Amino acid sequence: MTHDEQLDHYVLPNYGRYDLWPVRGEGARVWDRDGKEYLDCASGVSVCPIGHCHPAVVSTITEQAKTLIHVSNWYCIDKQAELAEILTEQVVRIPGKNFFSNSGAEANEGLLKLARRYAVQVRGIAKPRIVTFTGSFHGRTMGAMFATAQQKIWGDFGFTPDELGYLHRPFNDIAALKQTFADHDDIAAILVEPIQGESGVNAVTPEFLRAVQQLCREHKALLLLDEVQCSFGRAGEMCGWRSIIPGDEIQPDGISWAKAIGSGYPLGAFWARDVAMPGTDAKLCDLLGPGSHGTTYGGSPLACAVGLATLHTIFKEDLCAQAKELGSHIAGSVRDWQHPLIKEVRQHGLFIGFQLDHEAIEAKTSGKVASIFLARKLLDAGLMTVPAGPHVIRWLPPLTLTVAEAVEALTIQKAVLDALL
Ligand code: PLP
């Protein structure tokens, strides 16, 4: 059998795959099995912040694999301790503790469990609810999927979000959120993405984020941030929420991460704040004691070594600053085109969404979904991008993308758009 036949026969059809077979990557370049070269402005959906096969990652994996790949979390893992310190002291910069998982969905599951345990044990709520927002994406496990306020994600799996304790509310709507707290006294937490990626690069407004924090404090609910896609320099800051409100005004109670932290090696994490819970001296970050949560693989020596190498490189090469500068250059260039097929550019560091004139594209393509159609055309022209909902093309290039590579990617995108006019 050929690889194409094996994939058809033996792998589930749950992805709408492109017929593209990448076999090698270096920096912002990827090559397919026929030797065709691509410029990668997707980074595997925000996963490779320092590019493909960065020497620091390759040498760390090689050395750590020769030393110790895995031990159980019943033993003490030195690399896990080191990575946890960096996450708390250098990334979040607010006292707290970390748990390591394998993915973003699992990181969110941990946060959701933390919030439910807090509500049950500390606030005495029998069936706590968690509020999330329209357009969100939190992952594909049972908890994360029903937390995701998109019916196409949770529909036809036998439950409604309400049955599993989730309330979906309109994003960036302060009045609706206030009403939700007025209607319900059993809210354990609010989970919000500072910048929603999957539904079109939509950022939380500073006013909304402030209102979320205030309402959480007033009602003793936890403020949880899903930073799986927007963190570690992607939006120009180590913490995505600081690209919305700089400094320490926002003090989350919990944060989830994955994607960039592992440079492509499966690694996720969540952080819980070192804060006394209402009516007790016990701390939130110590709530999940022995037996309450766990994983076999999460936080292995190899995964954490890669996490350390990735974060050290982002800090050492000042990639947050680079993402800010290059991102605004890219957004400025595209705005200058005043291209009839691009209605708006939304940019936070190197987290960029191009809102398409979808009606014009649909008219020219007999009704094809604009973002999917364009992403396909860009791929044919040698540029990897990611659709974000039906009307937005998203760029999430490595933070190490050079100016010359950015110009090359822009040239490809403009030519593809021009050909559609
Ligand atoms: N949260 C956000 C904001 C995401 O973008 C994603 C994945 O795209 C997830 C959670 C789920 O992460 P994973 O696919 O690693 O489970």
Short mmCIF file of C-alpha atoms and ligand atoms in Angstrom, two decimals:
data_model
loop_
_atom_site.label_atom_id
_atom_site.label_comp_id
_atom_site.label_asym_id
_atom_site.label_seq_id
_atom_site.Cartn_x
_atom_site.Cartn_y
_atom_site.Cartn_z
CA MET A 1 0.00 0.00 0.00
CA THR A 2 1.08 3.58 -0.58
CA HIS A 3 1.06 6.05 2.28
CA ASP A 4 -2.05 7.66 0.74
CA GLU A 5 -3.84 4.30 0.82
CA GLN A 6 -2.67 3.54 4.37
CA LEU A 7 -3.98 6.90 5.56
CA ASP A 8 -7.34 6.29 3.87
CA HIS A 9 -7.71 2.78 5.22
CA TYR A 10 -6.27 3.02 8.70
CA VAL A 11 -6.56 6.59 10.02
CA LEU A 12 -9.85 8.12 11.18
CA PRO A 13 -11.35 10.66 8.80
CA ASN A 14 -11.81 13.32 11.51
CA TYR A 15 -9.52 15.90 9.88
CA GLY A 16 -10.29 17.67 6.61
CA ARG A 17 -6.68 17.16 5.48
CA TYR A 18 -4.87 18.91 2.66
CA ASP A 19 -3.13 16.54 0.29
CA LEU A 20 0.24 17.75 1.53
CA TRP A 21 2.92 15.49 3.01
CA PRO A 22 5.52 17.50 4.94
CA VAL A 23 8.69 15.54 5.62
CA ARG A 24 11.25 18.12 6.79
CA GLY A 25 11.34 21.51 8.47
CA GLU A 26 13.96 24.11 9.32
CA GLY A 27 13.25 27.54 10.78
CA ALA A 28 10.22 28.93 8.98
CA ARG A 29 10.56 26.49 6.04
CA VAL A 30 8.90 23.13 5.45
CA TRP A 31 9.49 20.70 2.56
CA ASP A 32 7.02 18.11 1.31
CA ARG A 33 7.79 14.60 0.09
CA ASP A 34 8.14 15.85 -3.49
CA GLY A 35 10.74 18.42 -2.41
CA LYS A 36 8.42 21.42 -2.73
CA GLU A 37 9.30 24.22 -0.29
CA TYR A 38 6.76 26.11 1.86
CA LEU A 39 7.07 29.20 3.99
CA ASP A 40 5.36 28.38 7.27
CA CYS A 41 3.09 31.12 8.64
CA ALA A 42 1.11 28.56 10.63
CA SER A 43 3.77 26.99 12.90
CA GLY A 44 1.54 23.93 13.23
CA VAL A 45 -1.17 26.28 14.63
CA SER A 46 0.98 28.38 16.94
CA VAL A 47 3.12 25.47 18.09
CA CYS A 48 6.70 26.16 16.91
CA PRO A 49 7.66 29.58 18.32
CA ILE A 50 11.35 29.23 17.57
CA GLY A 51 10.86 27.56 14.18
CA HIS A 52 11.17 23.98 13.05
CA CYS A 53 14.00 21.87 14.43
CA HIS A 54 15.73 24.75 16.26
CA PRO A 55 19.25 23.59 17.26
CA ALA A 56 18.49 24.28 20.95
CA VAL A 57 15.48 21.97 20.79
CA VAL A 58 17.23 19.29 18.75
CA SER A 59 20.27 19.15 21.02
CA THR A 60 18.10 19.20 24.17
CA ILE A 61 15.97 16.30 22.91
CA THR A 62 19.05 14.37 21.88
CA GLU A 63 20.89 14.87 25.18
CA GLN A 64 17.82 14.31 27.39
CA ALA A 65 16.86 11.20 25.41
CA LYS A 66 20.30 9.77 26.15
CA THR A 67 19.89 10.60 29.86
CA LEU A 68 16.29 10.00 30.98
CA ILE A 69 13.10 10.12 28.91
CA HIS A 70 10.38 9.19 31.38
CA VAL A 71 9.76 8.42 35.02
CA SER A 72 6.50 8.37 36.95
CA ASN A 73 5.20 11.51 38.61
CA TRP A 74 5.49 9.55 41.87
CA TYR A 75 9.17 10.49 41.72
CA CYS A 76 10.70 13.95 41.72
CA ILE A 77 11.59 15.34 38.28
CA ASP A 78 14.29 18.02 38.32
CA LYS A 79 13.42 19.54 34.93
CA GLN A 80 9.78 19.84 36.02
CA ALA A 81 10.83 21.80 39.10
CA GLU A 82 13.00 24.14 36.99
CA LEU A 83 10.29 24.72 34.39
CA ALA A 84 7.66 25.37 37.07
CA GLU A 85 9.87 28.04 38.65
CA ILE A 86 10.33 29.81 35.31
CA LEU A 87 6.60 29.71 34.56
CA THR A 88 5.73 31.28 37.89
CA GLU A 89 8.64 33.69 38.34
CA GLN A 90 9.41 34.80 34.79
CA VAL A 91 6.25 34.18 32.78
CA VAL A 92 3.30 34.85 35.12
CA ARG A 93 5.26 36.86 37.73
CA ILE A 94 2.52 36.23 40.32
CA PRO A 95 3.01 33.62 43.09
CA GLY A 96 1.49 30.27 42.16
CA LYS A 97 2.12 26.58 41.39
CA ASN A 98 2.01 24.52 38.18
CA PHE A 99 0.74 21.17 36.93
CA PHE A 100 2.09 19.63 33.71
CA SER A 101 -0.10 17.93 31.11
CA ASN A 102 0.35 16.79 27.51
CA SER A 103 -1.97 19.14 25.64
CA GLY A 104 -4.11 22.25 25.83
CA ALA A 105 -7.37 20.39 26.34
CA GLU A 106 -5.84 18.56 29.29
CA ALA A 107 -4.49 21.81 30.72
CA ASN A 108 -8.02 23.22 30.54
CA GLU A 109 -9.46 20.05 32.09
CA GLY A 110 -7.16 20.68 35.03
CA LEU A 111 -8.38 24.26 35.39
CA LEU A 112 -12.02 23.16 35.13
CA LYS A 113 -11.46 20.52 37.80
CA LEU A 114 -9.71 23.04 40.03
CA ALA A 115 -12.68 25.41 39.72
CA ARG A 116 -15.26 22.69 40.38
CA ARG A 117 -13.35 21.34 43.39
CA TYR A 118 -13.05 24.90 44.73
CA ALA A 119 -16.78 25.53 44.35
CA VAL A 120 -17.80 22.20 45.92
CA GLN A 121 -15.32 22.10 48.80
CA VAL A 122 -14.83 25.76 49.64
CA ARG A 123 -18.09 27.43 48.60
CA GLY A 124 -20.40 24.47 49.23
CA ILE A 125 -22.00 24.55 45.78
CA ALA A 126 -23.29 21.09 44.86
CA LYS A 127 -23.37 21.57 41.07
CA PRO A 128 -21.10 24.45 40.09
CA ARG A 129 -21.32 26.23 36.76
CA ILE A 130 -18.51 27.65 34.66
CA VAL A 131 -19.06 30.56 32.26
CA THR A 132 -17.36 30.64 28.84
CA PHE A 133 -17.90 32.82 25.76
CA THR A 134 -19.21 32.59 22.23
CA GLY A 135 -16.47 31.98 19.68
CA SER A 136 -14.25 30.30 22.27
CA PHE A 137 -12.23 27.15 21.75
CA HIS A 138 -10.92 25.17 24.70
CA GLY A 139 -10.23 21.70 23.28
CA ARG A 140 -11.85 18.37 22.45
CA THR A 141 -12.07 16.43 25.72
CA MET A 142 -15.48 16.17 27.41
CA GLY A 143 -14.89 19.11 29.73
CA ALA A 144 -13.03 21.37 27.29
CA MET A 145 -15.44 20.54 24.46
CA PHE A 146 -18.56 21.51 26.41
CA ALA A 147 -16.75 24.60 27.71
CA THR A 148 -16.26 25.58 24.06
CA ALA A 149 -19.16 27.85 23.14
CA GLN A 150 -19.53 26.62 19.56
CA GLN A 151 -22.27 24.12 18.84
CA LYS A 152 -20.34 22.65 15.90
CA ILE A 153 -17.77 21.44 18.46
CA TRP A 154 -20.06 20.00 21.17
CA GLY A 155 -23.21 19.12 19.19
CA ASP A 156 -24.35 15.50 18.78
CA PHE A 157 -22.31 14.11 21.65
CA GLY A 158 -25.30 13.38 23.84
CA PHE A 159 -25.26 16.24 26.36
CA THR A 160 -25.94 19.93 26.41
CA PRO A 161 -23.44 22.36 27.96
CA ASP A 162 -26.05 23.24 30.59
CA GLU A 163 -26.33 19.59 31.68
CA LEU A 164 -22.59 19.47 32.26
CA GLY A 165 -22.45 22.77 34.14
CA TYR A 166 -21.40 25.27 31.44
CA LEU A 167 -23.03 28.59 30.64
CA HIS A 168 -22.14 30.08 27.25
CA ARG A 169 -22.45 33.84 27.13
CA PRO A 170 -21.76 36.51 24.45
CA PHE A 171 -18.10 37.52 24.22
CA ASN A 172 -17.22 41.07 25.27
CA ASP A 173 -20.76 41.76 26.55
CA ILE A 174 -20.49 43.21 30.06
CA ALA A 175 -24.25 43.61 30.58
CA ALA A 176 -24.93 39.96 29.70
CA LEU A 177 -22.22 38.82 32.11
CA LYS A 178 -23.58 40.97 34.94
CA GLN A 179 -27.03 39.51 34.30
CA THR A 180 -25.59 36.00 34.40
CA PHE A 181 -24.23 36.60 37.91
CA ALA A 182 -27.57 38.15 38.91
CA ASP A 183 -29.37 35.02 37.69
CA HIS A 184 -27.00 32.39 39.12
CA ASP A 185 -25.33 32.10 42.53
CA ASP A 186 -23.55 28.86 41.65
CA ILE A 187 -20.83 30.17 39.31
CA ALA A 188 -17.45 28.66 40.13
CA ALA A 189 -15.36 30.39 37.48
CA ILE A 190 -15.12 32.28 34.24
CA LEU A 191 -12.84 30.83 31.58
CA VAL A 192 -11.81 33.25 28.85
CA GLU A 193 -9.26 33.41 26.03
CA PRO A 194 -7.53 36.81 25.99
CA ILE A 195 -7.38 36.46 22.20
CA GLN A 196 -9.74 33.98 20.57
CA GLY A 197 -7.89 32.21 17.77
CA GLU A 198 -10.18 29.62 16.29
CA SER A 199 -13.09 31.95 15.61
CA GLY A 200 -11.12 34.69 13.88
CA VAL A 201 -8.46 36.41 16.04
CA ASN A 202 -10.86 38.32 18.28
CA ALA A 203 -9.39 39.92 21.38
CA VAL A 204 -11.13 40.52 24.64
CA THR A 205 -11.65 44.27 25.15
CA PRO A 206 -9.79 45.78 28.11
CA GLU A 207 -13.13 46.93 29.59
CA PHE A 208 -14.55 43.42 29.36
CA LEU A 209 -11.46 41.82 30.92
CA ARG A 210 -11.62 44.33 33.79
CA ALA A 211 -15.35 43.62 34.25
CA VAL A 212 -14.69 39.86 34.25
CA GLN A 213 -12.09 40.29 36.98
CA GLN A 214 -14.32 42.56 39.05
CA LEU A 215 -17.36 40.29 38.80
CA CYS A 216 -15.25 37.26 39.67
CA ARG A 217 -13.94 38.99 42.80
CA GLU A 218 -17.40 40.23 43.83
CA HIS A 219 -18.95 36.77 43.44
CA LYS A 220 -15.99 34.69 44.68
CA ALA A 221 -15.65 33.06 41.27
CA LEU A 222 -12.25 32.16 39.81
CA LEU A 223 -10.80 34.07 36.87
CA LEU A 224 -9.32 31.49 34.51
CA LEU A 225 -7.41 32.42 31.35
CA ASP A 226 -6.96 30.03 28.43
CA GLU A 227 -3.55 31.08 27.12
CA VAL A 228 -3.01 27.95 25.04
CA GLN A 229 -2.71 29.83 21.75
CA CYS A 230 -1.80 33.40 22.70
CA SER A 231 1.11 33.03 25.13
CA PHE A 232 4.93 32.82 25.09
CA GLY A 233 5.49 35.75 22.74
CA ARG A 234 2.78 34.97 20.21
CA ALA A 235 0.94 38.22 21.01
CA GLY A 236 4.16 40.12 21.80
CA GLU A 237 4.18 39.29 25.54
CA MET A 238 4.95 36.12 27.49
CA CYS A 239 1.36 36.31 28.79
CA GLY A 240 -1.30 37.00 26.19
CA TRP A 241 -3.47 38.97 28.61
CA ARG A 242 -0.65 41.50 29.15
CA SER A 243 -0.93 42.38 25.44
CA ILE A 244 -4.48 43.54 26.30
CA ILE A 245 -3.81 45.14 29.70
CA PRO A 246 -0.09 45.58 30.46
CA GLY A 247 1.36 45.13 33.93
CA ASP A 248 -0.21 43.51 36.97
CA GLU A 249 -3.73 44.91 36.95
CA ILE A 250 -5.13 41.53 35.92
CA GLN A 251 -4.43 38.81 38.50
CA PRO A 252 -5.78 35.53 37.15
CA ASP A 253 -6.52 32.64 39.49
CA GLY A 254 -5.62 30.04 36.89
CA ILE A 255 -3.94 29.88 33.48
CA SER A 256 -3.70 27.09 30.92
CA TRP A 257 -0.88 26.65 28.38
CA ALA A 258 0.21 24.23 25.66
CA LYS A 259 1.26 24.61 22.01
CA ALA A 260 4.34 26.90 22.00
CA ILE A 261 5.72 25.74 25.35
CA GLY A 262 6.87 22.42 23.86
CA SER A 263 8.07 23.51 20.40
CA GLY A 264 6.06 20.60 18.99
CA TYR A 265 6.87 18.09 21.73
CA PRO A 266 3.55 17.36 23.55
CA LEU A 267 3.52 19.54 26.66
CA GLY A 268 0.83 21.56 28.40
CA ALA A 269 0.52 23.07 31.84
CA PHE A 270 -1.76 24.96 34.13
CA TRP A 271 -0.89 27.44 36.84
CA ALA A 272 -2.95 28.14 39.98
CA ARG A 273 -2.54 31.27 42.07
CA ASP A 274 -1.05 31.24 45.53
CA VAL A 275 -4.01 32.96 47.16
CA ALA A 276 -6.04 32.19 50.26
CA MET A 277 -9.53 30.94 49.42
CA PRO A 278 -12.51 32.79 50.95
CA GLY A 279 -13.27 31.84 54.54
CA THR A 280 -10.16 29.65 54.92
CA ASP A 281 -6.39 29.88 55.28
CA ALA A 282 -5.95 27.19 52.61
CA LYS A 283 -4.52 28.26 49.27
CA LEU A 284 -6.01 27.75 45.84
CA CYS A 285 -2.72 26.40 44.46
CA ASP A 286 -2.77 23.61 47.10
CA LEU A 287 -6.39 22.58 46.59
CA LEU A 288 -5.71 19.62 44.28
CA GLY A 289 -3.89 17.37 46.74
CA PRO A 290 -2.65 13.77 46.28
CA GLY A 291 -5.11 11.61 44.34
CA SER A 292 -7.21 14.50 43.03
CA HIS A 293 -5.58 14.86 39.61
CA GLY A 294 -2.78 13.30 37.58
CA THR A 295 -1.37 12.03 34.31
CA THR A 296 1.10 9.37 33.25
CA TYR A 297 3.18 11.36 30.78
CA GLY A 298 2.67 15.02 31.67
CA GLY A 299 5.82 16.78 32.86
CA SER A 300 8.26 14.04 31.86
CA PRO A 301 11.97 14.86 31.98
CA LEU A 302 12.08 15.02 28.17
CA ALA A 303 8.98 17.23 27.80
CA CYS A 304 10.15 19.65 30.49
CA ALA A 305 13.68 19.80 29.07
CA VAL A 306 12.18 20.87 25.73
CA GLY A 307 9.98 23.40 27.53
CA LEU A 308 13.04 24.86 29.24
CA ALA A 309 15.00 25.08 25.98
CA THR A 310 12.05 26.79 24.28
CA LEU A 311 11.45 29.38 27.00
CA HIS A 312 15.19 30.10 27.43
CA THR A 313 15.45 30.76 23.68
CA ILE A 314 12.40 33.05 23.66
CA PHE A 315 13.87 35.08 26.54
CA LYS A 316 17.47 35.04 25.25
CA GLU A 317 16.55 36.16 21.75
CA ASP A 318 13.98 38.69 23.01
CA LEU A 319 11.37 37.17 20.71
CA CYS A 320 8.47 39.01 22.37
CA ALA A 321 9.90 42.32 21.16
CA GLN A 322 10.60 40.83 17.74
CA ALA A 323 7.01 39.53 17.46
CA LYS A 324 5.64 42.96 18.31
CA GLU A 325 7.84 44.74 15.78
CA LEU A 326 7.50 42.30 12.90
CA GLY A 327 3.77 41.83 13.53
CA SER A 328 3.06 45.53 13.28
CA HIS A 329 5.21 45.75 10.13
CA ILE A 330 3.19 42.92 8.52
CA ALA A 331 -0.16 44.41 9.57
CA GLY A 332 0.91 47.87 8.37
CA SER A 333 1.99 46.51 4.98
CA VAL A 334 -1.31 44.72 4.44
CA ARG A 335 -3.34 47.74 5.54
CA ASP A 336 -1.34 49.82 3.02
CA TRP A 337 -2.43 47.50 0.19
CA GLN A 338 -6.05 48.59 0.78
CA HIS A 339 -6.88 45.33 -0.89
CA PRO A 340 -10.54 44.97 -1.88
CA LEU A 341 -10.62 41.37 -0.60
CA ILE A 342 -9.32 42.27 2.89
CA LYS A 343 -11.74 44.16 5.09
CA GLU A 344 -9.75 44.36 8.30
CA VAL A 345 -6.43 43.34 9.82
CA ARG A 346 -6.43 42.29 13.50
CA GLN A 347 -2.92 42.01 14.88
CA HIS A 348 -1.42 41.27 18.29
CA GLY A 349 2.31 40.56 17.91
CA LEU A 350 2.58 37.72 15.42
CA PHE A 351 -1.02 36.62 16.05
CA ILE A 352 -2.64 38.11 12.95
CA GLY A 353 -6.08 37.75 11.40
CA PHE A 354 -7.01 39.00 7.95
CA GLN A 355 -10.77 39.48 7.77
CA LEU A 356 -11.74 38.63 4.19
CA ASP A 357 -14.47 40.07 2.03
CA HIS A 358 -16.05 36.64 2.09
CA GLU A 359 -19.02 37.61 -0.02
CA ALA A 360 -16.75 38.74 -2.85
CA ILE A 361 -14.69 35.55 -2.59
CA GLU A 362 -17.80 33.36 -2.43
CA ALA A 363 -19.19 35.13 -5.53
CA LYS A 364 -16.00 34.40 -7.46
CA THR A 365 -15.76 30.77 -6.34
CA SER A 366 -19.38 29.57 -6.64
CA GLY A 367 -19.95 29.72 -2.89
CA LYS A 368 -16.75 28.18 -1.49
CA VAL A 369 -15.90 28.95 2.17
CA ALA A 370 -13.64 31.99 1.79
CA SER A 371 -10.97 31.19 4.40
CA ILE A 372 -10.65 27.54 3.40
CA PHE A 373 -10.53 28.39 -0.29
CA LEU A 374 -7.86 31.04 0.24
CA ALA A 375 -5.74 28.90 2.59
CA ARG A 376 -5.71 26.21 -0.12
CA LYS A 377 -4.66 28.72 -2.78
CA LEU A 378 -1.92 30.09 -0.52
CA LEU A 379 -0.67 26.57 0.10
CA ASP A 380 -0.51 25.90 -3.64
CA ALA A 381 1.57 29.09 -3.88
CA GLY A 382 3.93 27.86 -1.13
CA LEU A 383 2.57 29.64 1.94
CA MET A 384 1.17 27.83 5.00
CA THR A 385 -1.55 29.76 6.85
CA VAL A 386 -4.55 28.73 8.97
CA PRO A 387 -8.23 29.52 8.43
CA ALA A 388 -9.85 30.98 11.57
CA GLY A 389 -13.57 30.49 11.10
CA PRO A 390 -15.06 30.89 7.62
CA HIS A 391 -14.00 34.50 6.96
CA VAL A 392 -10.53 34.97 8.41
CA ILE A 393 -7.05 33.88 7.33
CA ARG A 394 -4.70 33.61 10.29
CA TRP A 395 -0.93 34.00 10.37
CA LEU A 396 0.93 32.42 13.30
CA PRO A 397 4.51 32.30 12.00
CA PRO A 398 7.49 31.32 14.14
CA LEU A 399 8.57 34.30 16.26
CA THR A 400 11.96 33.88 14.61
CA LEU A 401 10.57 34.77 11.16
CA THR A 402 12.97 37.20 9.45
CA VAL A 403 11.95 40.45 7.78
CA ALA A 404 12.95 38.97 4.41
CA GLU A 405 10.72 35.93 5.04
CA ALA A 406 7.84 38.19 6.08
CA VAL A 407 8.22 40.16 2.84
CA GLU A 408 8.26 36.90 0.87
CA ALA A 409 5.08 35.71 2.61
CA LEU A 410 3.38 39.05 1.99
CA THR A 411 4.33 38.93 -1.67
CA ILE A 412 2.78 35.46 -2.03
CA GLN A 413 -0.41 36.50 -0.23
CA LYS A 414 -0.83 39.64 -2.32
CA ALA A 415 -0.28 37.78 -5.60
CA VAL A 416 -2.85 35.12 -4.64
CA LEU A 417 -5.41 37.76 -3.65
CA ASP A 418 -4.75 39.81 -6.80
CA ALA A 419 -5.33 36.74 -8.96
CA LEU A 420 -8.83 36.51 -7.48
CA LEU A 421 -9.85 40.01 -8.54
N1 PLP B 1 -7.37 26.27 23.96
C1 PLP B 1 -7.10 27.02 22.90
C2 PLP B 1 -7.26 28.52 22.99
C3 PLP B 1 -6.69 26.43 21.70
O1 PLP B 1 -6.43 27.19 20.64
C4 PLP B 1 -6.56 25.03 21.65
C5 PLP B 1 -6.15 24.36 20.40
O2 PLP B 1 -6.24 24.89 19.33
C6 PLP B 1 -6.85 24.29 22.81
C7 PLP B 1 -7.25 24.94 23.95
C8 PLP B 1 -6.73 22.79 22.79
O3 PLP B 1 -5.39 22.44 22.78
P1 PLP B 1 -4.97 20.96 22.32
O4 PLP B 1 -5.32 20.82 20.90
O5 PLP B 1 -3.48 20.91 22.60
O6 PLP B 1 -5.71 20.02 23.18
#
